[in-house]
Coordinates of C-alpha atoms in Angstrom, one line a residue:
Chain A
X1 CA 85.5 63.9 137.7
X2 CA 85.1 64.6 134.3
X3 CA 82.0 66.7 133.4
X4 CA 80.8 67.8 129.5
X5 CA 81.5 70.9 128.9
X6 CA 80.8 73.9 126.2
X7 CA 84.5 74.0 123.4
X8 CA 85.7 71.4 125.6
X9 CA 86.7 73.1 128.4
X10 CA 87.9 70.9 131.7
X11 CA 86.2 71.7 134.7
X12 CA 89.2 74.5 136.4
X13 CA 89.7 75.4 133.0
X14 CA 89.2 79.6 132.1
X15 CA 87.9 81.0 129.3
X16 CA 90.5 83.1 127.3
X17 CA 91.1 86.3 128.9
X18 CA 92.3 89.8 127.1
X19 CA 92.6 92.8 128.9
X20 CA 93.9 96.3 127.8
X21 CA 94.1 99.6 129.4
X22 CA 94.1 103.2 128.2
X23 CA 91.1 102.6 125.7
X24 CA 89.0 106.0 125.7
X25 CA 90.7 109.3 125.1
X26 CA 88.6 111.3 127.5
X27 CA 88.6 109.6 130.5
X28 CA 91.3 109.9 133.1
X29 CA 91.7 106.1 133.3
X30 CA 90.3 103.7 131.0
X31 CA 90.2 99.9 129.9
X32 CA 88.3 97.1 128.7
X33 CA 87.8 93.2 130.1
X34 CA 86.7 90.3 127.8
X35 CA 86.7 86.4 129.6
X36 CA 85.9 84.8 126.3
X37 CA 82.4 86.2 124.9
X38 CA 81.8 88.2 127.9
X39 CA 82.8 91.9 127.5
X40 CA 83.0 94.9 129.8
X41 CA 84.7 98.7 129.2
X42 CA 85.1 100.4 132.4
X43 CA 85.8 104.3 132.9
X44 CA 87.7 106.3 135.9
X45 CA 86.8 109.6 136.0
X46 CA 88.2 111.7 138.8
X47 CA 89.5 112.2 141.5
X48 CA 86.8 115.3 141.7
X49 CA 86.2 117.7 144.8
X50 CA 83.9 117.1 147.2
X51 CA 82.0 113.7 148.3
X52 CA 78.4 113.4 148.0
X53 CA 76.0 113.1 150.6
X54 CA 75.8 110.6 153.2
X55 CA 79.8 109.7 152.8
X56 CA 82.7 110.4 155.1
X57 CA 84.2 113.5 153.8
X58 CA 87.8 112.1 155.6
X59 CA 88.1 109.3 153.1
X60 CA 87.7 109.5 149.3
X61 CA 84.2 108.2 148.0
X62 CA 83.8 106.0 145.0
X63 CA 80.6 106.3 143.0
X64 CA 80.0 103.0 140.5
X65 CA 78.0 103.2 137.5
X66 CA 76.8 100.1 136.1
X67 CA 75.3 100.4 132.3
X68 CA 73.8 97.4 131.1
X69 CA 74.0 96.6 127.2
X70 CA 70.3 96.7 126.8
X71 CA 67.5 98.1 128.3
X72 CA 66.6 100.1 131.9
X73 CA 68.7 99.8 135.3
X74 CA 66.8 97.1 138.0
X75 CA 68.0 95.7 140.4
X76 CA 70.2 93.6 139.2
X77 CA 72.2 96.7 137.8
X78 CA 71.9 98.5 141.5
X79 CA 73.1 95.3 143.0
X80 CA 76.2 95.0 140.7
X81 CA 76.8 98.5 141.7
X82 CA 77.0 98.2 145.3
X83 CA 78.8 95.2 145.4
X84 CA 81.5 96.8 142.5
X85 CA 81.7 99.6 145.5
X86 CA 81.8 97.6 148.7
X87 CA 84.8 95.6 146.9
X88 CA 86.9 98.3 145.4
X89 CA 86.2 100.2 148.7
X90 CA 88.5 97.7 150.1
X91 CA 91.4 97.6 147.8
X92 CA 91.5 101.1 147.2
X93 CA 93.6 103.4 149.9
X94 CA 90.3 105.6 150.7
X95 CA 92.5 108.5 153.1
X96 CA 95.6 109.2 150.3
X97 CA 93.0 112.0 148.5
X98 CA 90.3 113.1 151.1
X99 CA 86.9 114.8 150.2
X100 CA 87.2 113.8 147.0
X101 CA 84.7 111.4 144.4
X102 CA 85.9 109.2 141.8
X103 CA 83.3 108.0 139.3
X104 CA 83.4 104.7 137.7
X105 CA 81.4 104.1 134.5
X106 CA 81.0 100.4 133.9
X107 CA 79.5 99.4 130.8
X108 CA 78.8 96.1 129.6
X109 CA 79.4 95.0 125.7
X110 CA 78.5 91.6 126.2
X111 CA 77.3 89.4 128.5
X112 CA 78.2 85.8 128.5
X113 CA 78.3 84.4 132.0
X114 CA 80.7 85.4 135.0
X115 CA 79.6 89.1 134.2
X116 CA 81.0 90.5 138.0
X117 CA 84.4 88.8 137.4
X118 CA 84.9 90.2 134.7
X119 CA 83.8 94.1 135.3
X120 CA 85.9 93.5 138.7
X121 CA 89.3 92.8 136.5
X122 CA 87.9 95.6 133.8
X123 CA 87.3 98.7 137.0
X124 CA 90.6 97.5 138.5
X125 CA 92.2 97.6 135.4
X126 CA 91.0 101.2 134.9
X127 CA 91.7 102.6 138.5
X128 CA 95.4 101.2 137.7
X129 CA 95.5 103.8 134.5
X130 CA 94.1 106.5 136.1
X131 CA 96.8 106.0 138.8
X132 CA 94.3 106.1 141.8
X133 CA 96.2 104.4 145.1
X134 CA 95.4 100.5 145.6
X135 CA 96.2 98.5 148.5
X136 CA 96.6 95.9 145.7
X137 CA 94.9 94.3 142.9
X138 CA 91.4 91.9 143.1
X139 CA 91.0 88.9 141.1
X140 CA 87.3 87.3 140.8
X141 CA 86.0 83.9 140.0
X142 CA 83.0 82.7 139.5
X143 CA 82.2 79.3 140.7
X144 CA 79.4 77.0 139.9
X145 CA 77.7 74.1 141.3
X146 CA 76.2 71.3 138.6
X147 CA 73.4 69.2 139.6
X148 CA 75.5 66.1 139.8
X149 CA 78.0 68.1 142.3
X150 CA 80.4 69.1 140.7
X151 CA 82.3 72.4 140.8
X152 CA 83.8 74.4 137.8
X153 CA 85.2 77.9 137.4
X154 CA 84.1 80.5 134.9
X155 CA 80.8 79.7 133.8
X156 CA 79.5 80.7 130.4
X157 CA 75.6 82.3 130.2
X158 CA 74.3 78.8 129.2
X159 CA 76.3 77.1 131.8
X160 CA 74.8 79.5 134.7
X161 CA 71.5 79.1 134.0
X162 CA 71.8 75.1 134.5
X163 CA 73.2 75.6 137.5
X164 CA 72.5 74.3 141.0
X165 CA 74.1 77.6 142.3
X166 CA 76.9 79.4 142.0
X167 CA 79.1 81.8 143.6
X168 CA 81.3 84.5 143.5
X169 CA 84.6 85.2 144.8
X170 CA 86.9 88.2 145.3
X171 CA 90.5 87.7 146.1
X172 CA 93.5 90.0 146.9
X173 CA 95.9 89.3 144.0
X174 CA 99.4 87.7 144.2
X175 CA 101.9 90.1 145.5
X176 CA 105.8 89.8 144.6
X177 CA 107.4 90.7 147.9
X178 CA 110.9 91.0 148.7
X179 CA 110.4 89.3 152.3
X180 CA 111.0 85.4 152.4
X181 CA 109.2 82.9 151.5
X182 CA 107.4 81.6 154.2
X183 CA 107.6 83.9 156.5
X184 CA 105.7 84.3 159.5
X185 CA 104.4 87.3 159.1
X186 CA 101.0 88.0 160.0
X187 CA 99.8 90.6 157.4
X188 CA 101.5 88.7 154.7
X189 CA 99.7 86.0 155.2
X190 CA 96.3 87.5 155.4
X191 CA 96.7 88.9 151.7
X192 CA 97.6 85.7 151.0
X193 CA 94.4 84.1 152.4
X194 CA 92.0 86.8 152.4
X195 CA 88.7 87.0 150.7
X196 CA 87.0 90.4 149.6
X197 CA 84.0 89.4 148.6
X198 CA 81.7 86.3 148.2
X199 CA 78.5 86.3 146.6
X200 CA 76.7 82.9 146.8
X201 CA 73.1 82.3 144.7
X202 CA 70.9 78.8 145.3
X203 CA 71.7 76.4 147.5
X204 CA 74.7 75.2 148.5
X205 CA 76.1 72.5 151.0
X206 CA 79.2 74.0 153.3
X207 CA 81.4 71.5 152.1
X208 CA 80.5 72.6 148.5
X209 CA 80.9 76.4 149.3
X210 CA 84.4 75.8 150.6
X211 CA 85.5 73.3 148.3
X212 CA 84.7 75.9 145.4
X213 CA 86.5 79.0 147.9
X214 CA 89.5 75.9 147.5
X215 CA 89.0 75.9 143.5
X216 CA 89.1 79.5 143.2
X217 CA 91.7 80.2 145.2
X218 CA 94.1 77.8 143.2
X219 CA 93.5 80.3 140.0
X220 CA 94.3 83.4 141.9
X221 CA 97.7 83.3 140.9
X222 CA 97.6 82.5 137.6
X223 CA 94.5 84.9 137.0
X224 CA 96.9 87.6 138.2
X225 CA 100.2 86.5 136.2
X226 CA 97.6 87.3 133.5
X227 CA 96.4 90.4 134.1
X228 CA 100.1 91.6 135.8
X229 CA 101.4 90.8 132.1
X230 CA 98.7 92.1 129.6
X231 CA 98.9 95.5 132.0
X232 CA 102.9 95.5 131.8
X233 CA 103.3 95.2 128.0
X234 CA 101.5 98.6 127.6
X235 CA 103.5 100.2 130.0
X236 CA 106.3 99.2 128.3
X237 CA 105.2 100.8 125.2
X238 CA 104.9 103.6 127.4
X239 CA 107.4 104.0 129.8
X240 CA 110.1 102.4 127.7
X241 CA 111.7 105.8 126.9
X242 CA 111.7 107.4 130.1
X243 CA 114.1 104.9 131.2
Chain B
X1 CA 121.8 107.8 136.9
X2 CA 120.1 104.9 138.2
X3 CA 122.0 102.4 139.9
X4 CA 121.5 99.1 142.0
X5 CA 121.7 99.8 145.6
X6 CA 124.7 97.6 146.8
X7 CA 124.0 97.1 150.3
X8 CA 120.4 95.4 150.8
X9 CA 118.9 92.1 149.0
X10 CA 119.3 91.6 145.5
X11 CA 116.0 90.8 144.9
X12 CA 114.7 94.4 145.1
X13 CA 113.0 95.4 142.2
X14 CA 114.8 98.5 141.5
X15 CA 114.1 99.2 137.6
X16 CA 111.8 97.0 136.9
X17 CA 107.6 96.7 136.6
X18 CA 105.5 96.9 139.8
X19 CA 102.1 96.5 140.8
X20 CA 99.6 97.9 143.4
X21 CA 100.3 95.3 146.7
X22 CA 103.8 94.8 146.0
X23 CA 106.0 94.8 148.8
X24 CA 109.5 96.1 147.8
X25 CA 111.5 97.1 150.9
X26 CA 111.7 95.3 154.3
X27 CA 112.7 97.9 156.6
X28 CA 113.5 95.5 159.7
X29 CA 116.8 94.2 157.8
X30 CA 117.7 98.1 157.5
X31 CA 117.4 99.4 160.7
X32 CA 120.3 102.6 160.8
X33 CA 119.6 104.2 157.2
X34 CA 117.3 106.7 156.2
X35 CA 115.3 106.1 152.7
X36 CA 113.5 109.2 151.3
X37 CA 110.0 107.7 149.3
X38 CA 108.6 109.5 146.5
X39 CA 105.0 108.7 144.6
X40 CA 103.3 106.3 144.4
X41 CA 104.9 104.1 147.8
X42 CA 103.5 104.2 150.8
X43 CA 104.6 102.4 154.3
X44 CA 102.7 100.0 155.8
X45 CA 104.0 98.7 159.3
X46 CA 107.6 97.2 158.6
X47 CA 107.3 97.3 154.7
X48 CA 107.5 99.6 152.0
X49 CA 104.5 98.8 149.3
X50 CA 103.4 100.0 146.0
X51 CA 100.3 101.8 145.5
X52 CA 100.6 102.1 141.9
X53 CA 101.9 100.7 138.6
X54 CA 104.8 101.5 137.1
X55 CA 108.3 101.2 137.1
X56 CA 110.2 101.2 140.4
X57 CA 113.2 103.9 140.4
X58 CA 116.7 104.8 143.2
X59 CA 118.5 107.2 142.7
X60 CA 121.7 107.5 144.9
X61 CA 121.9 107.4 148.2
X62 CA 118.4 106.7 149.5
X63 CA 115.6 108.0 147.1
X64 CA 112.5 105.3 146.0
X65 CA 109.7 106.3 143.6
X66 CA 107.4 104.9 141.1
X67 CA 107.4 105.8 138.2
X68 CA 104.4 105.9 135.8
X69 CA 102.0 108.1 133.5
X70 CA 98.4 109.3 133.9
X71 CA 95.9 112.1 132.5
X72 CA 95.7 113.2 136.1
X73 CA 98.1 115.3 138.2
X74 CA 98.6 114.7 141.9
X75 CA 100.6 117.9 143.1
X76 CA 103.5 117.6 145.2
X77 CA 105.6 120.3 146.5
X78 CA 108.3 122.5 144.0
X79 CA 107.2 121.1 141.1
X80 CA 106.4 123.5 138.2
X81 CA 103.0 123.6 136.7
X82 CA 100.5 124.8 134.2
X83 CA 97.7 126.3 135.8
X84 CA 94.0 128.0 134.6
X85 CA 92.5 130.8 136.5
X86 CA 89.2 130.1 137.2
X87 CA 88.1 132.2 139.8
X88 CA 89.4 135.7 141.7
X89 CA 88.6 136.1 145.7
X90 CA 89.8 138.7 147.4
X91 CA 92.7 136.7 149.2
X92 CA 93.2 134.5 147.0
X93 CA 93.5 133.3 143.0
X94 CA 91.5 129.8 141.9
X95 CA 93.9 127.8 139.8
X96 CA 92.8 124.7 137.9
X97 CA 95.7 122.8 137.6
X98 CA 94.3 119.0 136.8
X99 CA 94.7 117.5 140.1
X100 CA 92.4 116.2 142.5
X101 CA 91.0 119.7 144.2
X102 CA 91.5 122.8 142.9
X103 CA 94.8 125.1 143.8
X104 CA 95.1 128.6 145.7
X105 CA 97.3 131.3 144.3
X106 CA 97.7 134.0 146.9
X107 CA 97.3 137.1 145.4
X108 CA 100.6 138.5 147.6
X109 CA 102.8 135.7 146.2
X110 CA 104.1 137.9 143.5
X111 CA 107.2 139.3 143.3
X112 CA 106.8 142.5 145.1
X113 CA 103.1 141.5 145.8
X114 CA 101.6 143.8 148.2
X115 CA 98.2 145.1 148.8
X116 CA 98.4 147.5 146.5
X117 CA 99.7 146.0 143.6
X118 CA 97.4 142.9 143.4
X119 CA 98.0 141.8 139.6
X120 CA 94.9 141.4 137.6
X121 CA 94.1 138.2 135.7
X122 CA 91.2 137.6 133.7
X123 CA 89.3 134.0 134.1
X124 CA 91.5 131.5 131.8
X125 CA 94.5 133.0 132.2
X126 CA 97.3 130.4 131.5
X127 CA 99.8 130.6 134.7
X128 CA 103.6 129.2 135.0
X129 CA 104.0 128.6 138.7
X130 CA 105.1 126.6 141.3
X131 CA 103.6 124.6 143.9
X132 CA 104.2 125.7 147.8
X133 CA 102.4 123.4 149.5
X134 CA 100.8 120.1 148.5
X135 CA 99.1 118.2 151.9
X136 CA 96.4 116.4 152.1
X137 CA 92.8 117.2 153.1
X138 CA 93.9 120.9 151.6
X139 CA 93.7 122.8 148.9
X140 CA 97.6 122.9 147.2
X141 CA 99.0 126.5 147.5
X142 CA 101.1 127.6 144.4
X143 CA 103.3 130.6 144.3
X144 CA 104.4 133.2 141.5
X145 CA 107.6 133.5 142.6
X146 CA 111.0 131.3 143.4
X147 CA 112.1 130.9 147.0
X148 CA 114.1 133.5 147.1
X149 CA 111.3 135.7 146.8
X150 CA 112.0 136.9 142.5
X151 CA 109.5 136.3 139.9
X152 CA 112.5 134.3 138.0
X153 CA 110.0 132.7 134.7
X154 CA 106.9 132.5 137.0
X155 CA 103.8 134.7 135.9
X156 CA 101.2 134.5 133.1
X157 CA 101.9 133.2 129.9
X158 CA 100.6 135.0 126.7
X159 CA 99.8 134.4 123.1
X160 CA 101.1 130.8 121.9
X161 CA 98.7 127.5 122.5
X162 CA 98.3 125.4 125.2
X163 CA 97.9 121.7 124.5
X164 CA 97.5 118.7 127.6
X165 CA 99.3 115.5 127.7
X166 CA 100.4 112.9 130.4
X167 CA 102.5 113.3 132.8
X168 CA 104.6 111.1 131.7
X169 CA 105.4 112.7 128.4
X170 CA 105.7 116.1 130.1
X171 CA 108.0 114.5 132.7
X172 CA 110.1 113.5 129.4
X173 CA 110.1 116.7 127.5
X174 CA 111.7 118.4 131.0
X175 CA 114.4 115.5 131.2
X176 CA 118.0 116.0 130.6
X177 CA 120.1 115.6 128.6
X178 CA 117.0 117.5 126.5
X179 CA 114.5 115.1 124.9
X180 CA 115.6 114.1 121.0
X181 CA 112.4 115.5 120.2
X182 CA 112.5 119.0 121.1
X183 CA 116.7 118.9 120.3
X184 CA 116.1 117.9 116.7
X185 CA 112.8 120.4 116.2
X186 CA 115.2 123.7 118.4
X187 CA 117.9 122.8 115.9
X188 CA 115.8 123.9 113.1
X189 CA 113.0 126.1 114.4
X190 CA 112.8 129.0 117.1
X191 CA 109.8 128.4 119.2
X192 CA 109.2 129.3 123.2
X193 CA 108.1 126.2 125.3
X194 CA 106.8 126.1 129.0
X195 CA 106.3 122.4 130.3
X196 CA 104.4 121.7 133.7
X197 CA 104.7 118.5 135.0
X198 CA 100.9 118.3 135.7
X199 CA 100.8 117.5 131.8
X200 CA 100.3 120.9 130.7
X201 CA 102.7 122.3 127.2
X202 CA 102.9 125.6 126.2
X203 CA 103.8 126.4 122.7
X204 CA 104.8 130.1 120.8
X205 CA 106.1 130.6 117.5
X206 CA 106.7 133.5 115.4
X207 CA 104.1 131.7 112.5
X208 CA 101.1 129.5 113.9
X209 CA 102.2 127.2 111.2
X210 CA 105.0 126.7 113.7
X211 CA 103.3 126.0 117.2
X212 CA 101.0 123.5 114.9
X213 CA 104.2 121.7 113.5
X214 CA 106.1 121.3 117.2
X215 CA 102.9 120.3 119.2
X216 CA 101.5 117.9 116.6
X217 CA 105.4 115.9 116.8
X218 CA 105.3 116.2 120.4
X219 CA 102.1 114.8 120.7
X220 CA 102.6 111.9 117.9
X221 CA 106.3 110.8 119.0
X222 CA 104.9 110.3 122.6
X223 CA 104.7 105.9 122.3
X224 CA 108.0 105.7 120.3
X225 CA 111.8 105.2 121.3
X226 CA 114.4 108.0 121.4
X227 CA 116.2 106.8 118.0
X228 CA 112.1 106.4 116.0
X229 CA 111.8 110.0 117.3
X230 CA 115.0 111.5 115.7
X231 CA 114.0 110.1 112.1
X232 CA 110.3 111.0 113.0
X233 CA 111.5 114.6 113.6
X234 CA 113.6 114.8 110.9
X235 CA 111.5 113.5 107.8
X236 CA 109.0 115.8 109.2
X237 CA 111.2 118.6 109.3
X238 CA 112.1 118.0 105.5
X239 CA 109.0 118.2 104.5
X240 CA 108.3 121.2 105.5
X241 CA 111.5 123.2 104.7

């Protein structure tokens, strides 16, 4: 199962991820996402009175932003934007500030395949500074499907584009938990299984679809242990005082 | 202050780093104790999780809380704030006071506040008070006075400078035994100080050349540990004097 691939990479392996938080002055929560090349600064303004129109005024509403590097907003853009909302909708807790809006600002610096991934780690990253309530983290993948079959994680822009189809998947992150291993409870199992989001693009065989949900689900945990320890060494920086 | 709670599992986090998801507390394996939660934990079913990063805190007997710094404040009742008037009804004083909405002063929630004497305050004034009431889906409702019904330090603050800064580093400067920070700079200079916990400082000196002094330390020594900010304080301290 060994398939070429760009710097030598194995087929599950991830490009080298950095993430830091607290990276603009002005805005209430800030930080910024690179998955090698790829590169996106995300901004949490808020939360502000009021929701806009159209939203339930019993739940908090989050507005997403997407600014592209180059160029005018299509629908590409509108697209990343609802889906950014429809997933953090679900790992934020909506009812802890009611009636009120919290504006994320996503802006790309460089794109260089497994663009959503990487803004999903980069807003999450930024609603954890600004201290808005999460049910818990999401960690994305982005799956891809060669033309001989194979699948492999974290695609690069040149990668993508020779692609049979891809897809993209939205996880809960790895919890520590104080309850037992292996226990039977039922709503710590369905964090540990869940899916937030999946975005699929060409065609796809079902096999293929849930051998790649199998693939990305294996790097769930270390994706996390990643972005768990890049956010803890600044608030150690931080907090290291206070103790 | 903080201590290891002896009676439950070991592996409770108490003092250490926790994330969004995390659960921390099983409450079916403590069934005849009552545990008190503060921010930033919520309770979902049988379990206590965390809703937001930071360092997990107990105090003795039964008191849980996260703790962690942002640029935004999320009011909770009797803590003491910084707050900007930004608007005058009839009933009631608009406060800005960085959280999520924006806060009610009643104008009767003076001491000796009655109809007639409704205190005037132009838009901007700086306030110290107190919050009353902090639930959601409402407006918070601060108060001028302490509970027993006397203005005690509560009112408008004049002169001096106002500077903003996380809550965690206002949460520091109010800590005791008193922060090394403002214990080295008192030592050597008389200034006035006011700190809200919604990340709000309040600064007056006798000189300007003061205020500018204590809030630029304050504001650089924020990142560093308690022993960097003693020698920070002091090198800066001899080259003024």
């Amino acid at each position: 199962m060994n398939v070429e691939r760009e710097g030598g990479r194995g087929t599950n392996q991830l490009r080298p991820m950095d993430c830091s938080r607290n990276v603009l002055s002005r805005a209430h929560g800030s930080a910024s996402c690179s998955h090698g090349e790829t590169k996106v600064i995300a901004a949490v303004f808020g939360p502000k009175a009021g929701t806009k129109k159209n939203e339930n005024p019993e739940k908090a509403c989050i507005e997403v932003i997407w600014k592209p590097k180059t160029g005018q907003i299509g629908k590409r853009e509108k697209e990343f934007e609802m889906i950014l909302k429809r997933t953090l909708e679900n790992i934020c807790l909506l009812t802890v500030h009611p009636n009120t809006t919290t504006s994320i600002i996503v802006q790309v610096a460089h794109d260089d395949g497994s663009l959503l991934p990487c803004a999903i780690h980069a807003t999450c990253a930024a609603l954890v500074d600004a201290g808005f309530p999460l049910k818990s983290l999401a960690v994305a993948i982005c799956c891809c499907l060669t033309e001989n079959g194979h699948i492999i994680l974290d695609p690069s822009k040149l990668e993508e584009q020779k692609m049979k189809a891809f897809v993209c998947l939205v996880f809960p992150s790895s919890v520590n938990s104080v309850l037992p291993e292996g226990s039977t409870d039922a709503s710590a199992k369905s964090t540990e299984q869940g899916i937030i989001t999946s975005l699929s693009h060409g065609v796809m065989t079902v096999d293929d679809y849930f051998h790649s949900v199998e693939q990305g689900r294996a790097a769930v945990t270390p994706l996390s242990n990643i972005l768990k320890k890049k956010m803890q060494s600044q608030f150690a920086s931080n907090l290291s005082k206070a103790g | 202050m903080e201590s290891k709670p002896s009676i439950h599992s070991s592996s409770l986090t108490v003092d250490q780093q926790v994330f969004p998801g995390d659960v921390v507390l099983d409450l079916s394996k403590m069934t005849n104790q009552t545990i008190k939660l503060g921010g930033g934990l919520r309770q979902d079913g049988d379990f206590i999780s965390v809703m937001k990063a930071g360092v997990l805190r107990f105090s003795k007997p039964n008191k849980y809380w996260v703790e962690s710094s942002h640029k935004r404040y999320v009011p909770s009742a009797g803590d003491n704030i910084l707050g900007i008037v930004v608007d005058a009804r009839s009933d009631n004083f608009i406060v800005d006071i960085k959280g999520p909405t924006l806060a009610f002063l009643p104008v009767l929630a003076f001491e000796g506040g009655t109809r007639r004497n409704i205190p005037k305050f132009e838009m901007g004034t700086l306030l110290y008070v107190r919050v009353v009431k902090a639930d959601t889906g409402m407006n918070p409702e601060l108060s001028c006075m302490d509970g027993s019904g006397k203005a005690a330090d509560y009112g408008p603050l004049k002169d001096g400078f106002m500077f903003e800064t996380s809550t965690g580093l206002s949460r520091t400067l109010l800590s005791s035994p008193t922060c090394p920070v403002l214990e080295t700079l008192g030592k050597k200079l008389a200034f006035e100080i006011a700190v809200g916990l919604n990340g709000r400082v309040w600064l007056n000196a006798a000189t300007p050349s003061i205020i500018v002094l204590v809030a630029n330390t304050i504001k650089q020594t924020e990142s560093m540990s308690p022993t960097q900010q003693k020698i920070r304080v002091e090198s800066l301290l001899q080259k003024m004097l």
